[in-house]
């Protein structure tokens, strides 16, 4: 969809919890690329640009702080990161792009100062590449195409950086993930949803009350978007029966129990659907899975592997993985992988159940980052 057919996305409209949304680092980097290209190719210095979002109906207007020509023909543009009401280590940071022609006919991505480089497997970007995730890369490619407006693409080098990004990254999981030298350029929608605040917890209670209001046979919790299609297509749940709980598993269970008690009702099944990176943290009694308030889950999933008798070298490999998604990749080669994930699902469900005595059955289903079922769901059909 071309830019002319998109509508502006209004950041002034609050999220459902009444809080302000923001711009992802991916949107900021894309805006910097577009501003730099506009000066490089058209000789125009702009104060704002339109960034095409992954949702084909919208673009985001992003202010540009500074644009300047560099030695050697490159152009640099800077954009301030804005996180809205979401607590974010990169809020207020200066994201920049340095753009130059490479005469290769292709767009190439580089890490400038303050953006990290991936050094270990298990992330969405392979080792050796700058820590710029796939969706931001796609958004930057769109920006290139939009500025070219049909002209031949000579090829461009896009070096994405962050002022003081190496310092900011120390407050994130990047060092543990094997991302060295700075922050990651992230985002799947281009928009920061303010999900990690106390006010979001209050809104979750409202969503749970709505989900339980018509006394359904089942409802589902999802930390994010992973598992939504399973809830709709396999479980047959209505949209209002699927509650996105972000990181707040514990309080969501408490809200559910409280609501059922007030209704003097019971719930047949409570589902928890999502990626084991968050859900496996419950094995350690962690009920708020935000990365800033909890550790990573590799130790927990390694302990399960040891408990079911996996070979010591495999257990060590799991324990040393840099992400749980890397564990998913490691387990793909194991014949017992599905049973392993099923074991984690059942252990987590057993830990959840005592917090919701008015629920007859708690069930967990785990999925990889691309939505592929890992445990029980891998043997089910929609």
Short mmCIF file of C-alpha atoms in Angstrom, two decimals:
data_model
loop_
_atom_site.label_atom_id
_atom_site.label_comp_id
_atom_site.label_asym_id
_atom_site.label_seq_id
_atom_site.Cartn_x
_atom_site.Cartn_y
_atom_site.Cartn_z
CA UNK A 1 0.00 0.00 0.00
CA UNK A 2 1.43 3.37 -0.97
CA UNK A 3 1.96 6.23 1.45
CA UNK A 4 -0.90 8.19 -0.16
CA UNK A 5 -3.45 5.55 0.81
CA UNK A 6 -2.38 5.37 4.46
CA UNK A 7 -3.84 7.37 7.34
CA UNK A 8 -1.83 9.09 10.09
CA UNK A 9 -1.51 7.11 13.31
CA UNK A 10 -2.48 9.40 16.18
CA UNK A 11 -0.16 8.95 19.16
CA UNK A 12 -2.30 11.46 21.05
CA UNK A 13 -5.09 8.89 21.28
CA UNK A 14 -4.51 6.98 24.54
CA UNK A 15 -4.14 3.23 24.68
CA UNK A 16 -7.11 1.30 26.17
CA UNK A 17 -5.56 1.71 29.62
CA UNK A 18 -5.54 5.49 29.25
CA UNK A 19 -1.77 5.75 28.85
CA UNK A 20 0.29 7.32 26.07
CA UNK A 21 1.77 5.22 23.31
CA UNK A 22 5.24 5.88 21.92
CA UNK A 23 7.59 5.29 18.99
CA UNK A 24 9.77 2.18 18.87
CA UNK A 25 13.49 2.39 18.20
CA UNK A 26 12.63 0.83 14.83
CA UNK A 27 10.31 3.70 13.93
CA UNK A 28 12.88 6.25 15.06
CA UNK A 29 15.66 4.63 13.05
CA UNK A 30 13.40 4.45 9.99
CA UNK A 31 12.55 8.14 10.34
CA UNK A 32 16.24 8.98 10.54
CA UNK A 33 16.93 6.92 7.40
CA UNK A 34 14.12 8.64 5.51
CA UNK A 35 15.22 12.12 6.55
CA UNK A 36 18.84 11.38 5.60
CA UNK A 37 17.82 9.97 2.23
CA UNK A 38 15.61 12.98 1.54
CA UNK A 39 18.62 15.27 1.93
CA UNK A 40 20.96 12.90 0.10
CA UNK A 41 18.74 12.35 -2.95
CA UNK A 42 16.55 15.43 -3.09
CA UNK A 43 18.60 18.08 -1.34
CA UNK A 44 15.71 18.72 1.06
CA UNK A 45 16.18 19.14 4.80
CA UNK A 46 12.97 18.07 6.57
CA UNK A 47 11.80 18.52 10.15
CA UNK A 48 9.45 15.53 10.12
CA UNK A 49 8.83 12.45 8.00
CA UNK A 50 6.10 9.90 7.47
CA UNK A 51 7.09 6.37 8.49
CA UNK A 52 5.04 3.57 6.96
CA UNK A 53 3.97 1.16 9.71
CA UNK A 54 3.61 -2.63 9.39
CA UNK A 55 -0.14 -2.05 9.61
CA UNK A 56 -0.77 -1.11 5.94
CA UNK A 57 -3.48 1.37 6.90
CA UNK A 58 -1.23 3.75 8.81
CA UNK A 59 1.85 5.91 8.76
CA UNK A 60 3.46 7.64 11.74
CA UNK A 61 4.61 11.25 11.64
CA UNK A 62 8.02 11.42 13.36
CA UNK A 63 9.87 14.67 14.18
CA UNK A 64 13.48 14.94 13.00
CA UNK A 65 15.90 16.68 15.33
CA UNK A 66 18.85 17.24 13.02
CA UNK A 67 20.09 16.45 9.52
CA UNK A 68 23.59 17.16 8.20
CA UNK A 69 25.98 16.23 5.43
CA UNK A 70 29.10 14.28 6.40
CA UNK A 71 32.49 13.95 4.78
CA UNK A 72 32.57 11.49 1.90
CA UNK A 73 29.04 12.19 0.72
CA UNK A 74 27.12 10.52 3.55
CA UNK A 75 24.21 12.17 5.35
CA UNK A 76 23.31 11.83 9.03
CA UNK A 77 19.89 12.39 10.58
CA UNK A 78 18.88 12.20 14.26
CA UNK A 79 15.54 11.38 15.91
CA UNK A 80 14.65 11.36 19.61
CA UNK A 81 13.18 8.15 20.97
CA UNK A 82 9.79 8.66 22.61
CA UNK A 83 8.43 5.83 24.78
CA UNK A 84 5.12 7.38 25.82
CA UNK A 85 4.11 6.23 29.29
CA UNK A 86 5.99 2.93 29.01
CA UNK A 87 9.13 2.72 31.16
CA UNK A 88 11.85 2.25 28.60
CA UNK A 89 15.61 2.42 28.91
CA UNK A 90 15.85 4.09 25.50
CA UNK A 91 13.26 6.81 26.14
CA UNK A 92 14.77 10.18 25.18
CA UNK A 93 17.78 8.61 23.48
CA UNK A 94 19.07 10.00 20.18
CA UNK A 95 18.71 7.42 17.41
CA UNK A 96 20.64 8.29 14.25
CA UNK A 97 21.21 7.01 10.74
CA UNK A 98 24.21 7.65 8.54
CA UNK A 99 23.28 6.92 4.92
CA UNK A 100 25.52 6.68 1.87
CA UNK A 101 25.33 5.29 -1.65
CA UNK A 102 27.12 1.95 -2.12
CA UNK A 103 26.53 1.35 -5.87
CA UNK A 104 25.66 -2.31 -5.21
CA UNK A 105 21.96 -2.02 -5.99
CA UNK A 106 21.12 -3.35 -2.51
CA UNK A 107 20.35 -1.94 0.92
CA UNK A 108 22.92 -2.98 3.51
CA UNK A 109 22.63 -2.56 7.27
CA UNK A 110 25.44 -1.63 9.64
CA UNK A 111 25.78 -0.93 13.35
CA UNK A 112 27.05 2.59 13.99
CA UNK A 113 28.18 3.69 17.46
CA UNK A 114 25.73 2.67 20.17
CA UNK A 115 23.92 -0.12 18.29
CA UNK A 116 25.00 -3.63 19.11
CA UNK A 117 26.22 -6.53 17.02
CA UNK A 118 24.82 -10.04 17.46
CA UNK A 119 27.48 -12.57 18.51
CA UNK A 120 25.46 -15.64 19.52
CA UNK A 121 22.72 -17.75 17.87
CA UNK A 122 19.11 -17.86 19.03
CA UNK A 123 18.03 -14.33 18.14
CA UNK A 124 16.04 -13.19 15.11
CA UNK A 125 19.23 -11.87 13.55
CA UNK A 126 22.21 -14.19 12.89
CA UNK A 127 25.62 -13.70 14.51
CA UNK A 128 27.77 -11.05 12.92
CA UNK A 129 24.82 -8.87 11.93
CA UNK A 130 23.89 -5.54 13.51
CA UNK A 131 21.16 -5.89 16.14
CA UNK A 132 18.46 -4.45 13.91
CA UNK A 133 15.40 -6.70 13.98
CA UNK A 134 13.57 -7.88 10.83
CA UNK A 135 10.54 -5.57 11.05
CA UNK A 136 12.62 -2.37 11.43
CA UNK A 137 14.75 -3.54 8.50
CA UNK A 138 11.62 -3.93 6.41
CA UNK A 139 10.39 -0.49 7.46
CA UNK A 140 13.73 1.04 6.41
CA UNK A 141 13.51 -0.72 3.05
CA UNK A 142 10.07 0.83 2.56
CA UNK A 143 11.53 4.23 3.43
CA UNK A 144 14.20 3.80 0.76
CA UNK A 145 11.59 2.82 -1.83
CA UNK A 146 9.36 5.76 -0.90
CA UNK A 147 12.14 8.34 -1.24
CA UNK A 148 13.29 6.78 -4.55
CA UNK A 149 9.69 6.99 -5.79
CA UNK A 150 10.29 4.65 -8.71
CA UNK A 151 13.85 5.69 -9.49
CA UNK A 152 16.55 3.07 -9.88
CA UNK A 153 18.01 1.98 -6.56
CA UNK A 154 21.80 2.46 -6.66
CA UNK A 155 22.11 0.71 -3.28
CA UNK A 156 22.57 2.29 0.11
CA UNK A 157 24.50 1.62 3.30
CA UNK A 158 22.36 2.33 6.35
CA UNK A 159 24.45 2.68 9.51
CA UNK A 160 22.12 2.90 12.51
CA UNK A 161 23.39 4.18 15.85
CA UNK A 162 22.37 5.53 19.24
CA UNK A 163 24.10 8.27 21.19
CA UNK A 164 25.40 6.69 24.44
CA UNK A 165 23.84 3.42 23.33
CA UNK A 166 26.67 1.37 24.81
CA UNK A 167 25.85 2.80 28.25
CA UNK A 168 22.10 2.38 27.81
CA UNK A 169 22.59 -1.25 26.75
CA UNK A 170 24.15 -2.11 30.11
CA UNK A 171 20.71 -1.58 31.66
CA UNK A 172 19.18 -4.14 29.29
CA UNK A 173 19.59 -7.88 28.69
CA UNK A 174 21.78 -7.25 25.64
CA UNK A 175 25.07 -8.20 27.33
CA UNK A 176 23.53 -11.51 28.46
CA UNK A 177 22.09 -12.10 24.99
CA UNK A 178 25.48 -11.79 23.35
CA UNK A 179 24.69 -8.43 21.77
CA UNK A 180 27.81 -6.31 22.14
CA UNK A 181 28.41 -2.62 21.63
CA UNK A 182 25.01 -1.12 22.21
CA UNK A 183 21.24 -1.34 22.06
CA UNK A 184 19.00 -3.27 19.69
CA UNK A 185 16.69 -1.66 17.13
CA UNK A 186 13.36 -3.27 17.92
CA UNK A 187 9.65 -3.19 17.25
CA UNK A 188 7.03 -5.34 15.54
CA UNK A 189 4.35 -2.68 15.02
CA UNK A 190 6.35 0.57 15.13
CA UNK A 191 4.28 1.67 18.11
CA UNK A 192 5.18 1.30 21.81
CA UNK A 193 2.16 0.07 23.74
CA UNK A 194 2.32 1.15 27.41
CA UNK A 195 1.93 -2.34 28.86
CA UNK A 196 4.49 -2.46 31.64
CA UNK A 197 2.93 -0.07 34.13
CA UNK A 198 0.83 -0.39 37.26
CA UNK A 199 -2.06 1.29 35.42
CA UNK A 200 -2.04 -1.56 32.90
CA UNK A 201 -2.71 -3.99 35.75
CA UNK A 202 -5.89 -2.12 36.59
CA UNK A 203 -7.04 -2.37 32.99
CA UNK A 204 -6.32 -6.11 32.96
CA UNK A 205 -8.86 -6.56 35.73
CA UNK A 206 -11.46 -4.88 33.55
CA UNK A 207 -10.63 -7.16 30.61
CA UNK A 208 -10.86 -10.23 32.85
CA UNK A 209 -14.24 -9.13 34.19
CA UNK A 210 -15.48 -8.67 30.63
CA UNK A 211 -14.11 -12.08 29.64
CA UNK A 212 -15.89 -13.76 32.56
CA UNK A 213 -19.02 -11.62 32.39
CA UNK A 214 -21.08 -14.04 30.28
CA UNK A 215 -19.91 -17.12 32.24
CA UNK A 216 -17.93 -18.80 29.44
CA UNK A 217 -16.60 -22.34 29.58
CA UNK A 218 -13.05 -21.07 29.08
CA UNK A 219 -10.89 -17.97 28.76
CA UNK A 220 -7.25 -17.57 27.77
CA UNK A 221 -4.36 -15.42 28.96
CA UNK A 222 -1.68 -14.38 26.46
CA UNK A 223 1.41 -12.38 27.52
CA UNK A 224 1.60 -10.97 23.97
CA UNK A 225 0.33 -11.81 20.51
CA UNK A 226 1.77 -15.32 20.38
CA UNK A 227 -1.05 -17.83 20.89
CA UNK A 228 -3.91 -15.61 19.75
CA UNK A 229 -4.51 -17.56 16.56
CA UNK A 230 -4.51 -20.81 18.55
CA UNK A 231 -7.10 -19.34 20.93
CA UNK A 232 -9.37 -18.39 18.05
CA UNK A 233 -8.81 -21.21 15.56
CA UNK A 234 -8.22 -24.24 17.78
CA UNK A 235 -9.92 -23.33 21.06
CA UNK A 236 -12.74 -21.40 19.41
CA UNK A 237 -12.62 -18.57 21.92
CA UNK A 238 -14.23 -15.22 21.24
CA UNK A 239 -12.01 -12.16 21.07
CA UNK A 240 -13.26 -10.89 24.44
CA UNK A 241 -12.40 -14.26 26.02
CA UNK A 242 -8.68 -13.78 25.22
CA UNK A 243 -6.97 -11.41 27.66
CA UNK A 244 -3.54 -9.96 26.91
CA UNK A 245 -1.94 -9.84 30.35
CA UNK A 246 1.54 -8.58 29.42
CA UNK A 247 3.94 -9.62 32.20
CA UNK A 248 1.38 -9.74 35.00
CA UNK A 249 0.59 -13.42 35.39
CA UNK A 250 0.19 -13.40 39.16
CA UNK A 251 -2.19 -10.48 39.46
CA UNK A 252 -4.18 -11.78 36.49
CA UNK A 253 -4.73 -15.06 38.31
CA UNK A 254 -5.76 -13.15 41.43
CA UNK A 255 -8.20 -10.98 39.47
CA UNK A 256 -9.70 -14.10 37.93
CA UNK A 257 -10.22 -15.79 41.28
CA UNK A 258 -11.66 -12.64 42.83
CA UNK A 259 -14.12 -12.17 39.99
CA UNK A 260 -15.27 -15.80 40.10
CA UNK A 261 -15.78 -15.54 43.86
CA UNK A 262 -17.87 -12.40 43.42
CA UNK A 263 -19.93 -14.16 40.75
CA UNK A 264 -20.16 -17.30 42.91
CA UNK A 265 -19.14 -19.06 39.72
CA UNK A 266 -16.64 -21.53 38.40
CA UNK A 267 -14.61 -21.51 35.19
CA UNK A 268 -14.12 -24.70 33.25
CA UNK A 269 -10.67 -24.00 31.77
CA UNK A 270 -8.14 -21.21 32.07
CA UNK A 271 -5.55 -21.30 29.28
CA UNK A 272 -2.13 -19.65 29.31
CA UNK A 273 -0.74 -19.37 25.79
CA UNK A 274 2.63 -17.96 24.81
CA UNK A 275 6.38 -18.28 24.45
CA UNK A 276 8.39 -20.21 27.05
CA UNK A 277 10.79 -17.28 27.46
CA UNK A 278 8.22 -15.63 29.71
CA UNK A 279 6.05 -18.54 30.78
CA UNK A 280 8.93 -20.75 31.99
CA UNK A 281 9.83 -18.06 34.53
CA UNK A 282 6.84 -19.28 36.53
CA UNK A 283 8.84 -22.42 37.30
CA UNK A 284 10.94 -20.24 39.62
CA UNK A 285 7.89 -18.69 41.25
CA UNK A 286 8.23 -15.51 39.20
CA UNK A 287 4.77 -14.03 38.68
CA UNK A 288 5.80 -10.72 37.11
CA UNK A 289 7.82 -11.69 34.05
CA UNK A 290 9.07 -8.23 33.01
CA UNK A 291 12.75 -8.46 32.10
CA UNK A 292 13.56 -5.60 34.46
CA UNK A 293 12.05 -7.45 37.42
CA UNK A 294 12.98 -11.05 36.67
CA UNK A 295 15.85 -13.09 35.35
CA UNK A 296 15.93 -15.22 32.24
CA UNK A 297 14.47 -18.73 32.16
CA UNK A 298 17.36 -20.85 30.85
CA UNK A 299 18.21 -22.20 34.29
CA UNK A 300 14.62 -23.31 34.81
CA UNK A 301 14.27 -25.08 31.48
CA UNK A 302 17.69 -26.68 31.94
CA UNK A 303 16.60 -28.01 35.33
CA UNK A 304 13.56 -29.60 33.72
CA UNK A 305 15.80 -31.21 31.10
CA UNK A 306 18.03 -32.61 33.83
CA UNK A 307 15.01 -33.82 35.80
CA UNK A 308 13.65 -35.86 32.90
CA UNK A 309 17.00 -37.52 32.27
CA UNK A 310 18.44 -35.65 29.29
CA UNK A 311 22.16 -36.19 28.69
CA UNK A 312 24.44 -33.92 30.69
CA UNK A 313 25.95 -32.29 27.60
CA UNK A 314 22.48 -31.36 26.31
CA UNK A 315 21.49 -29.96 29.71
CA UNK A 316 24.66 -27.86 29.72
CA UNK A 317 23.93 -26.63 26.20
CA UNK A 318 20.43 -25.56 27.27
CA UNK A 319 21.73 -23.84 30.39
CA UNK A 320 24.32 -21.88 28.39
CA UNK A 321 21.89 -20.81 25.65
CA UNK A 322 21.58 -17.05 25.35
CA UNK A 323 17.78 -17.08 24.99
CA UNK A 324 14.94 -19.55 25.47
CA UNK A 325 14.23 -19.21 21.75
CA UNK A 326 17.74 -20.59 21.26
CA UNK A 327 16.68 -23.53 23.44
CA UNK A 328 13.73 -24.03 21.08
CA UNK A 329 16.19 -24.30 18.20
CA UNK A 330 18.44 -26.69 20.14
CA UNK A 331 15.50 -28.94 21.00
CA UNK A 332 14.34 -29.19 17.38
CA UNK A 333 16.86 -31.97 16.80
CA UNK A 334 15.70 -33.99 19.81
CA UNK A 335 13.14 -36.76 19.41
CA UNK A 336 11.87 -36.08 22.92
CA UNK A 337 11.35 -32.35 22.30
CA UNK A 338 7.56 -32.39 22.35
CA UNK A 339 7.44 -34.39 25.58
CA UNK A 340 9.95 -31.99 27.12
CA UNK A 341 7.84 -28.94 26.35
CA UNK A 342 4.72 -30.77 27.49
CA UNK A 343 6.44 -31.39 30.80
CA UNK A 344 7.10 -27.67 31.21
CA UNK A 345 3.50 -26.87 30.27
CA UNK A 346 2.16 -29.24 32.91
CA UNK A 347 4.53 -28.02 35.62
CA UNK A 348 3.57 -24.40 35.01
CA UNK A 349 -0.13 -25.28 35.01
CA UNK A 350 0.30 -27.09 38.33
CA UNK A 351 1.93 -24.00 39.84
CA UNK A 352 -0.85 -21.73 38.61
CA UNK A 353 -3.78 -23.86 39.73
CA UNK A 354 -3.61 -23.16 43.50
CA UNK A 355 -4.06 -19.43 42.86
CA UNK A 356 -7.38 -20.02 41.10
CA UNK A 357 -9.35 -22.61 43.12
CA UNK A 358 -12.57 -21.67 41.32
CA UNK A 359 -11.09 -22.86 38.03
CA UNK A 360 -11.61 -26.55 37.24
CA UNK A 361 -8.64 -26.87 34.90
CA UNK A 362 -5.56 -24.79 34.14
CA UNK A 363 -3.78 -25.60 30.88
CA UNK A 364 -0.65 -24.15 29.26
CA UNK A 365 0.37 -24.24 25.63
CA UNK A 366 3.80 -23.09 24.47
CA UNK A 367 4.77 -21.70 21.06
CA UNK A 368 7.98 -20.56 19.40
CA UNK A 369 8.50 -16.96 18.31
CA UNK A 370 7.02 -17.74 14.88
CA UNK A 371 3.92 -19.28 16.45
CA UNK A 372 4.83 -22.93 15.91
CA UNK A 373 3.43 -25.19 18.68
CA UNK A 374 6.04 -26.81 20.91
CA UNK A 375 4.27 -29.13 23.33
CA UNK A 376 0.73 -30.46 23.58
CA UNK A 377 -0.50 -28.23 20.76
CA UNK A 378 2.03 -29.77 18.37
CA UNK A 379 -0.12 -32.90 18.28
CA UNK A 380 -3.43 -31.08 17.90
CA UNK A 381 -5.21 -29.85 14.80
CA UNK A 382 -7.45 -26.87 14.44
#
